[in-house]
Short mmCIF file of C-alpha atoms and ligand atoms in Angstrom, two decimals:
data_model
loop_
_atom_site.label_atom_id
_atom_site.label_comp_id
_atom_site.label_asym_id
_atom_site.label_seq_id
_atom_site.Cartn_x
_atom_site.Cartn_y
_atom_site.Cartn_z
CA MET A 38 -3.87 44.80 -1.08
CA SER A 39 -4.40 43.47 2.48
CA THR A 40 -2.32 44.60 5.47
CA PHE A 41 1.05 42.89 5.98
CA ILE A 42 0.88 40.15 8.64
CA LYS A 43 4.30 38.70 9.55
CA GLY A 44 4.48 34.95 9.12
CA LEU A 45 0.90 35.00 7.73
CA GLU A 46 -0.22 34.49 11.35
CA GLY A 47 -3.99 33.85 11.38
CA VAL A 48 -4.29 34.46 7.62
CA VAL A 49 -6.66 32.04 5.85
CA VAL A 50 -5.05 31.00 2.54
CA ALA A 51 -7.31 28.09 1.54
CA GLN A 52 -10.54 26.25 2.27
CA SER A 53 -9.90 22.61 3.08
CA GLN A 54 -11.90 19.53 4.07
CA LEU A 55 -8.87 17.63 5.32
CA SER A 56 -8.21 18.64 8.92
CA TYR A 57 -9.68 21.05 11.41
CA ILE A 58 -7.61 22.51 14.24
CA ASP A 59 -9.17 24.33 17.20
CA GLY A 60 -6.15 26.08 18.75
CA GLN A 61 -8.07 27.36 21.76
CA ALA A 62 -9.78 24.07 22.65
CA GLY A 63 -6.83 21.91 21.59
CA GLN A 64 -8.76 19.84 19.07
CA LEU A 65 -7.64 18.13 15.86
CA ILE A 66 -10.09 16.48 13.45
CA TYR A 67 -9.27 14.59 10.21
CA ARG A 68 -12.20 14.62 7.75
CA GLY A 69 -14.64 14.87 10.67
CA TYR A 70 -13.08 12.29 12.98
CA HIS A 71 -11.39 13.32 16.24
CA ILE A 72 -7.70 12.46 16.39
CA HIS A 73 -8.13 10.61 19.71
CA ASP A 74 -10.69 8.25 18.14
CA LEU A 75 -8.43 7.63 15.15
CA ALA A 76 -5.31 7.12 17.30
CA THR A 77 -7.25 4.61 19.41
CA HIS A 78 -9.25 2.67 16.82
CA SER A 79 -7.73 3.29 13.39
CA SER A 80 -4.51 2.46 11.51
CA PHE A 81 -2.15 4.60 9.43
CA GLU A 82 -3.37 2.93 6.24
CA GLU A 83 -7.01 3.54 7.14
CA VAL A 84 -6.24 7.20 7.95
CA ALA A 85 -4.43 7.50 4.61
CA TYR A 86 -7.54 6.21 2.85
CA LEU A 87 -9.71 8.62 4.87
CA LEU A 88 -7.57 11.67 4.05
CA TRP A 89 -7.27 10.79 0.36
CA ASN A 90 -10.90 9.76 -0.19
CA GLY A 91 -12.95 11.67 2.38
CA ARG A 92 -14.49 8.62 4.10
CA LEU A 93 -13.41 5.52 5.99
CA PRO A 94 -12.80 2.49 3.73
CA THR A 95 -14.67 -0.79 3.62
CA ARG A 96 -12.53 -3.76 4.55
CA ALA A 97 -12.06 -4.62 0.88
CA GLU A 98 -10.99 -1.06 0.09
CA LEU A 99 -8.54 -1.04 2.99
CA ASP A 100 -7.07 -4.38 1.97
CA ASP A 101 -6.67 -3.09 -1.58
CA LEU A 102 -4.85 0.06 -0.37
CA LYS A 103 -2.54 -2.03 1.81
CA HIS A 104 -1.84 -4.23 -1.22
CA GLN A 105 -1.12 -1.17 -3.38
CA LEU A 106 1.27 0.21 -0.77
CA ALA A 107 3.04 -3.13 -0.36
CA LEU A 108 3.49 -3.49 -4.15
CA ASN A 109 5.06 -0.05 -4.44
CA ARG A 110 7.59 -0.15 -1.61
CA GLN A 111 10.59 -1.39 -3.57
CA LEU A 112 12.79 1.32 -5.06
CA PRO A 113 13.69 1.42 -8.76
CA ASN A 114 17.28 0.15 -9.23
CA GLY A 115 18.37 3.51 -10.62
CA LEU A 116 17.11 5.28 -7.50
CA LEU A 117 18.88 2.82 -5.23
CA ALA A 118 22.07 3.44 -7.22
CA ILE A 119 21.69 7.17 -6.53
CA LEU A 120 21.19 6.47 -2.81
CA ARG A 121 24.40 4.42 -2.87
CA SER A 122 26.25 7.47 -4.25
CA PHE A 123 25.31 9.67 -1.28
CA PRO A 124 28.08 10.44 1.21
CA THR A 125 27.46 8.56 4.47
CA THR A 126 27.72 11.91 6.25
CA ALA A 127 24.76 13.49 4.45
CA ALA A 128 21.99 14.82 6.71
CA PRO A 129 19.14 12.28 6.44
CA MET A 130 16.59 14.95 5.52
CA ALA A 131 18.93 16.15 2.75
CA ALA A 132 19.20 12.55 1.56
CA LEU A 133 15.41 12.13 1.65
CA ARG A 134 14.81 15.46 -0.12
CA THR A 135 17.28 14.53 -2.86
CA ALA A 136 15.99 10.96 -3.23
CA VAL A 137 12.35 12.05 -3.57
CA SER A 138 13.36 14.61 -6.17
CA ALA A 139 15.31 11.91 -8.02
CA ALA A 140 12.41 9.43 -7.70
CA ALA A 141 10.51 11.53 -10.25
CA MET A 142 12.99 10.51 -12.94
CA PHE A 143 12.09 6.84 -12.43
CA ASP A 144 8.32 7.39 -12.25
CA PRO A 145 6.66 7.06 -15.68
CA GLU A 146 3.81 9.34 -14.58
CA ALA A 147 6.05 12.02 -13.02
CA GLU A 148 5.05 14.74 -15.50
CA ASP A 149 1.36 13.80 -15.53
CA VAL A 150 -0.41 16.28 -13.23
CA SER A 151 -3.87 14.82 -13.76
CA LEU A 152 -5.81 13.96 -10.62
CA GLU A 153 -5.83 10.25 -11.51
CA ALA A 154 -2.04 10.07 -11.99
CA SER A 155 -1.50 12.21 -8.88
CA ARG A 156 -3.60 9.83 -6.79
CA ARG A 157 -1.43 6.93 -7.96
CA LYS A 158 1.73 8.90 -7.21
CA ALA A 159 0.41 9.68 -3.70
CA ILE A 160 0.33 5.94 -3.01
CA ARG A 161 3.75 5.33 -4.62
CA LEU A 162 5.43 8.12 -2.63
CA THR A 163 3.79 6.99 0.64
CA ALA A 164 5.08 3.49 -0.07
CA GLN A 165 8.59 4.53 -1.16
CA ILE A 166 9.54 7.15 1.46
CA PRO A 167 9.97 4.69 4.37
CA THR A 168 12.04 2.46 2.06
CA ILE A 169 14.26 5.42 1.13
CA VAL A 170 14.77 6.33 4.79
CA ALA A 171 15.57 2.75 5.86
CA ALA A 172 17.83 2.11 2.85
CA TYR A 173 19.81 5.28 3.47
CA GLU A 174 20.16 4.42 7.15
CA ARG A 175 21.64 1.01 6.33
CA LEU A 176 23.87 2.28 3.52
CA ARG A 177 25.40 4.98 5.74
CA ARG A 178 26.15 2.23 8.28
CA GLY A 179 27.90 0.24 5.56
CA GLU A 180 25.13 -2.35 5.42
CA GLU A 181 23.01 -3.57 2.54
CA PRO A 182 19.43 -2.26 2.40
CA ILE A 183 16.81 -4.80 3.44
CA LEU A 184 14.07 -5.46 0.90
CA PRO A 185 10.59 -4.43 2.09
CA ARG A 186 8.14 -7.19 2.98
CA GLU A 187 4.64 -7.30 1.53
CA ASP A 188 3.08 -8.98 4.54
CA LEU A 189 3.76 -6.15 7.02
CA ASP A 190 1.93 -2.83 7.42
CA GLN A 191 3.75 0.49 6.88
CA ALA A 192 4.99 0.90 10.47
CA ALA A 193 6.03 -2.71 11.03
CA ASN A 194 7.67 -2.83 7.61
CA TYR A 195 9.71 0.32 8.33
CA LEU A 196 11.06 -1.16 11.58
CA TYR A 197 11.81 -4.41 9.74
CA MET A 198 13.72 -2.60 6.97
CA GLN A 199 15.73 -0.63 9.50
CA THR A 200 16.65 -3.49 11.81
CA GLY A 201 16.20 -6.73 9.84
CA GLN A 202 13.91 -8.00 12.59
CA VAL A 203 10.13 -8.26 12.47
CA PRO A 204 9.22 -5.84 15.28
CA ASP A 205 7.40 -6.56 18.54
CA PRO A 206 3.71 -5.96 17.65
CA GLU A 207 3.36 -3.41 20.48
CA ASN A 208 6.29 -1.42 19.10
CA ALA A 209 4.89 -1.60 15.57
CA ARG A 210 1.51 -0.41 16.89
CA ALA A 211 3.22 2.50 18.68
CA LEU A 212 4.87 3.64 15.43
CA ASP A 213 1.56 3.12 13.60
CA ARG A 214 -0.16 5.41 16.14
CA TYR A 215 2.68 7.95 15.76
CA PHE A 216 2.07 7.89 11.99
CA ILE A 217 -1.69 8.43 12.56
CA LEU A 218 -1.03 11.41 14.83
CA LEU A 219 1.28 13.19 12.39
CA ALA A 220 -0.49 12.42 9.12
CA ASP A 221 -2.02 15.87 8.56
CA HIS A 222 -2.24 19.21 10.32
CA GLY A 223 -3.94 21.94 8.35
CA MET A 224 -1.87 24.66 6.72
CA ASN A 225 1.46 24.00 8.43
CA ALA A 226 4.54 25.38 6.69
CA SER A 227 5.51 22.23 4.75
CA THR A 228 1.94 21.64 3.57
CA PHE A 229 1.71 25.27 2.50
CA ALA A 230 4.94 24.80 0.52
CA ALA A 231 3.42 21.78 -1.21
CA ARG A 232 0.28 23.71 -2.10
CA VAL A 233 2.19 26.73 -3.41
CA THR A 234 4.22 24.43 -5.66
CA THR A 235 1.08 22.62 -6.84
CA GLY A 236 -0.58 25.99 -7.49
CA THR A 237 1.75 26.50 -10.47
CA LEU A 238 0.71 23.03 -11.77
CA ALA A 239 4.17 21.68 -11.02
CA ASP A 240 4.15 17.90 -10.49
CA MET A 241 3.62 15.87 -7.32
CA HIS A 242 7.32 15.04 -6.82
CA SER A 243 8.20 18.76 -7.04
CA ALA A 244 5.51 19.58 -4.46
CA ILE A 245 6.70 16.85 -2.08
CA THR A 246 10.33 17.91 -2.53
CA SER A 247 9.27 21.45 -1.51
CA ALA A 248 7.47 20.01 1.51
CA ILE A 249 10.40 17.86 2.67
CA ALA A 250 12.77 20.81 2.30
CA THR A 251 10.42 22.90 4.45
CA LEU A 252 9.80 20.25 7.11
CA LYS A 253 13.56 20.00 7.67
CA GLY A 254 13.75 23.28 9.56
CA PRO A 255 14.13 23.18 13.39
CA LEU A 256 11.11 25.45 13.85
CA HIS A 257 8.98 22.78 12.15
CA GLY A 258 9.70 19.07 11.72
CA GLY A 259 13.32 19.37 12.77
CA ALA A 260 12.23 20.13 16.36
CA ASN A 261 11.81 16.46 17.35
CA GLN A 262 15.51 15.76 16.79
CA LYS A 263 16.48 18.92 18.67
CA ALA A 264 14.17 17.93 21.54
CA MET A 265 15.85 14.52 21.85
CA GLU A 266 19.30 16.10 21.71
CA MET A 267 18.18 18.26 24.64
CA LEU A 268 16.99 15.20 26.61
CA LEU A 269 20.33 13.48 25.91
CA GLU A 270 22.30 16.59 26.93
CA ILE A 271 20.35 16.81 30.20
CA GLY A 272 20.86 13.08 30.75
CA GLN A 273 19.32 12.70 34.20
CA PRO A 274 16.05 13.89 35.85
CA ASP A 275 17.95 15.77 38.57
CA LYS A 276 19.76 17.85 35.94
CA VAL A 277 16.58 19.23 34.38
CA ASP A 278 15.97 22.22 36.63
CA ASP A 279 19.41 23.81 36.19
CA TYR A 280 19.37 23.21 32.43
CA ILE A 281 15.89 24.62 31.78
CA LYS A 282 16.24 27.57 34.14
CA ARG A 283 19.51 28.52 32.41
CA ALA A 284 18.02 28.03 28.94
CA LEU A 285 15.02 30.21 29.77
CA ALA A 286 17.24 32.84 31.36
CA GLU A 287 19.28 32.89 28.13
CA LYS A 288 16.00 33.28 26.14
CA ARG A 289 16.70 30.00 24.30
CA ARG A 290 13.89 28.16 22.48
CA ILE A 291 12.91 24.93 24.22
CA MET A 292 12.40 22.67 21.22
CA GLY A 293 9.13 20.76 21.20
CA PHE A 294 7.24 23.58 22.91
CA GLY A 295 4.97 26.31 21.63
CA HIS A 296 2.81 26.39 18.52
CA ARG A 297 1.52 28.98 16.07
CA VAL A 298 -2.08 27.72 16.40
CA TYR A 299 -2.41 25.75 19.66
CA LYS A 300 -2.67 28.08 22.64
CA THR A 301 -3.35 25.13 24.89
CA GLU A 302 -2.06 21.56 24.86
CA ASP A 303 -1.58 20.03 21.39
CA PRO A 304 -4.01 17.06 21.45
CA ARG A 305 -1.36 14.91 19.79
CA ALA A 306 0.99 15.63 22.72
CA THR A 307 -1.68 14.27 25.06
CA VAL A 308 -1.59 10.90 23.27
CA LEU A 309 2.19 10.92 22.80
CA ARG A 310 2.78 11.65 26.51
CA ARG A 311 0.84 8.50 27.42
CA MET A 312 2.69 6.52 24.73
CA SER A 313 6.04 7.80 26.02
CA LYS A 314 5.20 6.69 29.58
CA GLU A 315 4.06 3.22 28.45
CA LEU A 316 7.00 2.65 26.08
CA CYS A 317 9.68 4.02 28.42
CA GLU A 318 8.38 1.78 31.22
CA LYS A 319 8.22 -1.22 28.89
CA MET A 320 11.77 -0.63 27.62
CA GLY A 321 13.17 0.08 31.13
CA ALA A 322 14.08 3.64 30.09
CA THR A 323 11.74 5.62 32.31
CA LYS A 324 14.28 8.42 32.77
CA TRP A 325 13.47 9.85 29.31
CA TYR A 326 9.82 10.13 30.31
CA GLU A 327 10.72 11.54 33.74
CA ILE A 328 13.06 14.13 32.22
CA SER A 329 10.36 15.07 29.70
CA ARG A 330 7.71 15.46 32.40
CA ARG A 331 9.94 17.72 34.52
CA ILE A 332 10.81 19.86 31.49
CA GLU A 333 7.10 20.17 30.74
CA GLU A 334 6.30 21.22 34.32
CA LEU A 335 8.96 23.94 34.26
CA VAL A 336 8.30 25.31 30.77
CA THR A 337 4.51 25.40 31.07
CA THR A 338 4.81 27.09 34.47
CA GLU A 339 7.52 29.59 33.49
CA LYS A 340 6.52 30.38 29.89
CA LYS A 341 2.84 29.36 29.71
CA ILE A 342 3.63 27.42 26.52
CA TYR A 343 2.77 23.80 26.01
CA PRO A 344 4.42 20.73 24.49
CA ASN A 345 3.68 20.31 20.80
CA VAL A 346 3.70 17.15 18.71
CA ASP A 347 7.50 17.08 18.54
CA PHE A 348 8.21 16.97 22.28
CA TYR A 349 6.96 13.56 23.42
CA SER A 350 7.58 12.20 19.91
CA ALA A 351 11.26 12.41 20.85
CA SER A 352 11.21 9.86 23.70
CA VAL A 353 8.71 7.65 21.83
CA LEU A 354 10.90 7.39 18.72
CA TYR A 355 14.07 7.04 20.81
CA VAL A 356 12.85 4.03 22.79
CA LEU A 357 11.52 2.50 19.56
CA GLY A 358 15.16 2.43 18.41
CA ILE A 359 14.93 5.13 15.74
CA PRO A 360 18.28 6.92 15.37
CA VAL A 361 17.90 10.52 16.57
CA ASP A 362 18.75 12.09 13.20
CA LEU A 363 16.03 9.97 11.58
CA PHE A 364 13.29 11.53 13.72
CA THR A 365 12.34 14.14 11.12
CA PRO A 366 12.37 11.58 8.29
CA MET A 367 9.94 9.59 10.49
CA PHE A 368 7.73 12.68 10.58
CA ALA A 369 7.93 12.76 6.75
CA CYS A 370 6.96 9.04 6.54
CA SER A 371 3.66 10.08 8.09
CA ARG A 372 3.10 13.57 6.72
CA ILE A 373 3.51 12.37 3.12
CA VAL A 374 -0.16 11.37 3.39
CA GLY A 375 -1.28 14.87 4.41
CA TRP A 376 0.97 16.56 1.88
CA THR A 377 -0.34 14.43 -1.00
CA ALA A 378 -3.94 14.87 0.19
CA HIS A 379 -3.46 18.64 0.08
CA VAL A 380 -1.85 18.41 -3.37
CA LEU A 381 -4.91 16.52 -4.62
CA GLU A 382 -7.24 19.05 -2.98
CA GLN A 383 -5.31 21.95 -4.54
CA LEU A 384 -5.34 20.29 -7.96
CA ALA A 385 -9.11 19.70 -7.77
CA ASP A 386 -9.85 23.42 -7.50
CA ASN A 387 -6.61 25.14 -8.36
CA ARG A 388 -5.73 28.82 -8.54
CA LEU A 389 -2.14 30.06 -8.63
CA ILE A 390 -1.08 31.01 -5.07
CA ARG A 391 0.55 34.39 -5.50
CA PRO A 392 0.33 36.84 -2.57
CA ARG A 393 1.75 40.35 -2.55
CA ALA A 394 4.66 42.04 -0.77
CA GLU A 395 4.42 45.57 0.61
CA TYR A 396 7.36 47.44 -0.89
CA VAL A 397 9.12 49.44 1.80
CA GLY A 398 12.30 50.24 -0.15
CA PRO A 399 13.35 53.55 -1.83
CA LYS A 400 11.71 54.88 -5.05
CA ASP A 401 12.61 57.22 -7.95
CA LEU A 402 16.41 57.08 -7.43
CA THR A 403 18.58 58.54 -10.20
CA TYR A 404 20.94 56.09 -11.95
CA VAL A 405 24.59 57.15 -11.47
CA PRO A 406 27.19 55.77 -13.90
CA ILE A 407 29.73 53.53 -12.11
CA ASP A 408 32.68 55.84 -12.71
CA GLU A 409 30.81 58.65 -10.94
CA ARG A 410 30.02 56.62 -7.82
CA GLY A 411 31.88 57.22 -4.57
C1 SDX B 170 5.47 21.58 14.23
O1 SDX B 170 2.18 24.49 12.11
C2 SDX B 170 2.04 23.27 12.45
O2 SDX B 170 0.95 22.74 12.56
C3 SDX B 170 3.34 22.54 12.68
C4 SDX B 170 3.19 21.15 13.27
C5 SDX B 170 2.58 20.18 12.29
O3 SDX B 170 1.97 19.18 12.72
O4 SDX B 170 2.81 20.37 11.07
O5 SDX B 170 2.37 21.20 14.44
C6 SDX B 170 4.55 20.55 13.64
O6 SDX B 170 6.21 22.19 13.50
C7 SDX B 170 5.39 21.86 15.70
C8 SDX B 170 6.35 23.01 16.16
C9 SDX B 170 7.77 22.45 16.28
N1 SDX B 170 8.72 23.54 16.56
C10 SDX B 170 9.29 23.70 17.76
O7 SDX B 170 9.04 23.01 18.74
C11 SDX B 170 10.34 24.81 17.81
C12 SDX B 170 10.15 25.62 19.10
N2 SDX B 170 8.89 26.33 18.96
C13 SDX B 170 8.96 27.71 18.58
O8 SDX B 170 10.04 28.12 17.81
C14 SDX B 170 7.61 28.34 18.26
O9 SDX B 170 6.76 28.02 19.28
C15 SDX B 170 6.96 28.03 16.93
C16 SDX B 170 7.88 28.23 15.79
C17 SDX B 170 6.45 26.65 16.92
C18 SDX B 170 5.77 28.98 16.80
O10 SDX B 170 6.30 30.22 16.68
P1 SDX B 170 5.43 31.57 16.59
O11 SDX B 170 3.98 31.29 16.49
O12 SDX B 170 6.06 32.42 15.54
O13 SDX B 170 5.62 32.20 18.03
P2 SDX B 170 6.79 33.18 18.39
O14 SDX B 170 8.12 32.62 17.90
O15 SDX B 170 6.41 34.54 17.95
O16 SDX B 170 6.82 33.09 19.99
C19 SDX B 170 5.83 33.79 20.76
C20 SDX B 170 6.43 33.95 22.15
C21 SDX B 170 7.84 34.50 22.09
O17 SDX B 170 8.04 35.20 23.32
P3 SDX B 170 8.45 36.77 23.24
O18 SDX B 170 9.75 36.79 22.45
O19 SDX B 170 7.31 37.43 22.49
O20 SDX B 170 8.60 37.16 24.68
O21 SDX B 170 6.57 32.67 22.78
C22 SDX B 170 7.96 32.41 22.99
C23 SDX B 170 8.74 33.34 22.10
O22 SDX B 170 10.01 33.62 22.66
N3 SDX B 170 8.19 31.03 22.57
C24 SDX B 170 9.10 30.23 23.12
C25 SDX B 170 8.96 29.02 22.43
N4 SDX B 170 8.00 29.13 21.50
C26 SDX B 170 7.54 30.38 21.59
N5 SDX B 170 9.99 30.42 24.11
C27 SDX B 170 10.78 29.38 24.43
N6 SDX B 170 10.71 28.17 23.80
C28 SDX B 170 9.82 27.97 22.82
N7 SDX B 170 9.76 26.78 22.22
#
């Protein structure tokens, strides 16, 4: 048995070819390509192909993947009926978790854990999750879901399904870049959950349900919503100093900061900070960027911890018109690619993931009949 390490900090639990993180240098690489290059030159669909297949696609291969995604966006009627039954007050991540679990019952290959079927389900789930999120958003507002379009890419189609308007191309490109940045990230908690589930040879929908349930937590994917709630509570740039100094004095967690692996700036935050500045200026909402920058100055100075992917995501998603409690579902719309890529990698060379626990409880106690207990 190895020594107990709380939170598995630094423990290597798998070998993977999907993404490489250098926490000291602040580097992230997907299948050999630096995240900055991909965020600049690539698209979410191309990154999905790269993560699933290990190389960049030819144009024909990319067009075929886009076609596959477009064909699989519509939800089965039975699944939409289940979405309609949800209370409008349900937490969106609870709605997404439940809907993905239910989606298995309408997928003819749900119980087929072969690599070939799992690859097809990876595409179907990547296509369906944005539709589930947008449909739930409209239903809870008392509006009819908007059917997905086949002529728009993933990001543009999500914004269309949420608003009914074909989005400004710059806004669609911003969401596309957000999706690129969040697509995969090594053995983060939700990916680990997906791999543990796959390790028992449970199906893809079970693994993704585990992952969504795990992402929901505020220490993980739920931090982007909490970060935006903090920006809204602060409200104005001149209120930042009092708020942050009080929060730090009260030992509160500043959501969107710190990371288990990055001990310098998260390279995704570098890109998202620039995107936040550009988008906030374009939308005439520079205060969200200014508040964020001041928070960053104070927290990095006082605590020597840096913004992670969830901090500047907050202002980016907010000015793109995403409702604040849909921020973590947006994270899931991207990370579904990484989760499914890890499921496929686990399946290809599987061994049950079953660690040990160090027992620190009592031993050799004598059983006392209930009538003789104090
Ligand atoms: C994501 O793993 C991934 O890759 C995840 C992710 C991905 O792409 O999948 O990158 C996405 O989940 C990003 C993280 C989002 N979460 C948050 O922003 C929540 C706030 N962050 C923290 O709770 C924390 O930084 C964690 C959970 C992210 C990391 O926690 P660790 O590694 O367990 O570190 P820790 O809690 O032991 O903290 C170490 C020290 C502590 O100080 P001391 O108590 O020892 O004096 O740093 C302090 C903490 O108090 N600290 C913070 C802080 N984060 C750490 N103090 C204030 N605010 C924070 N945000």
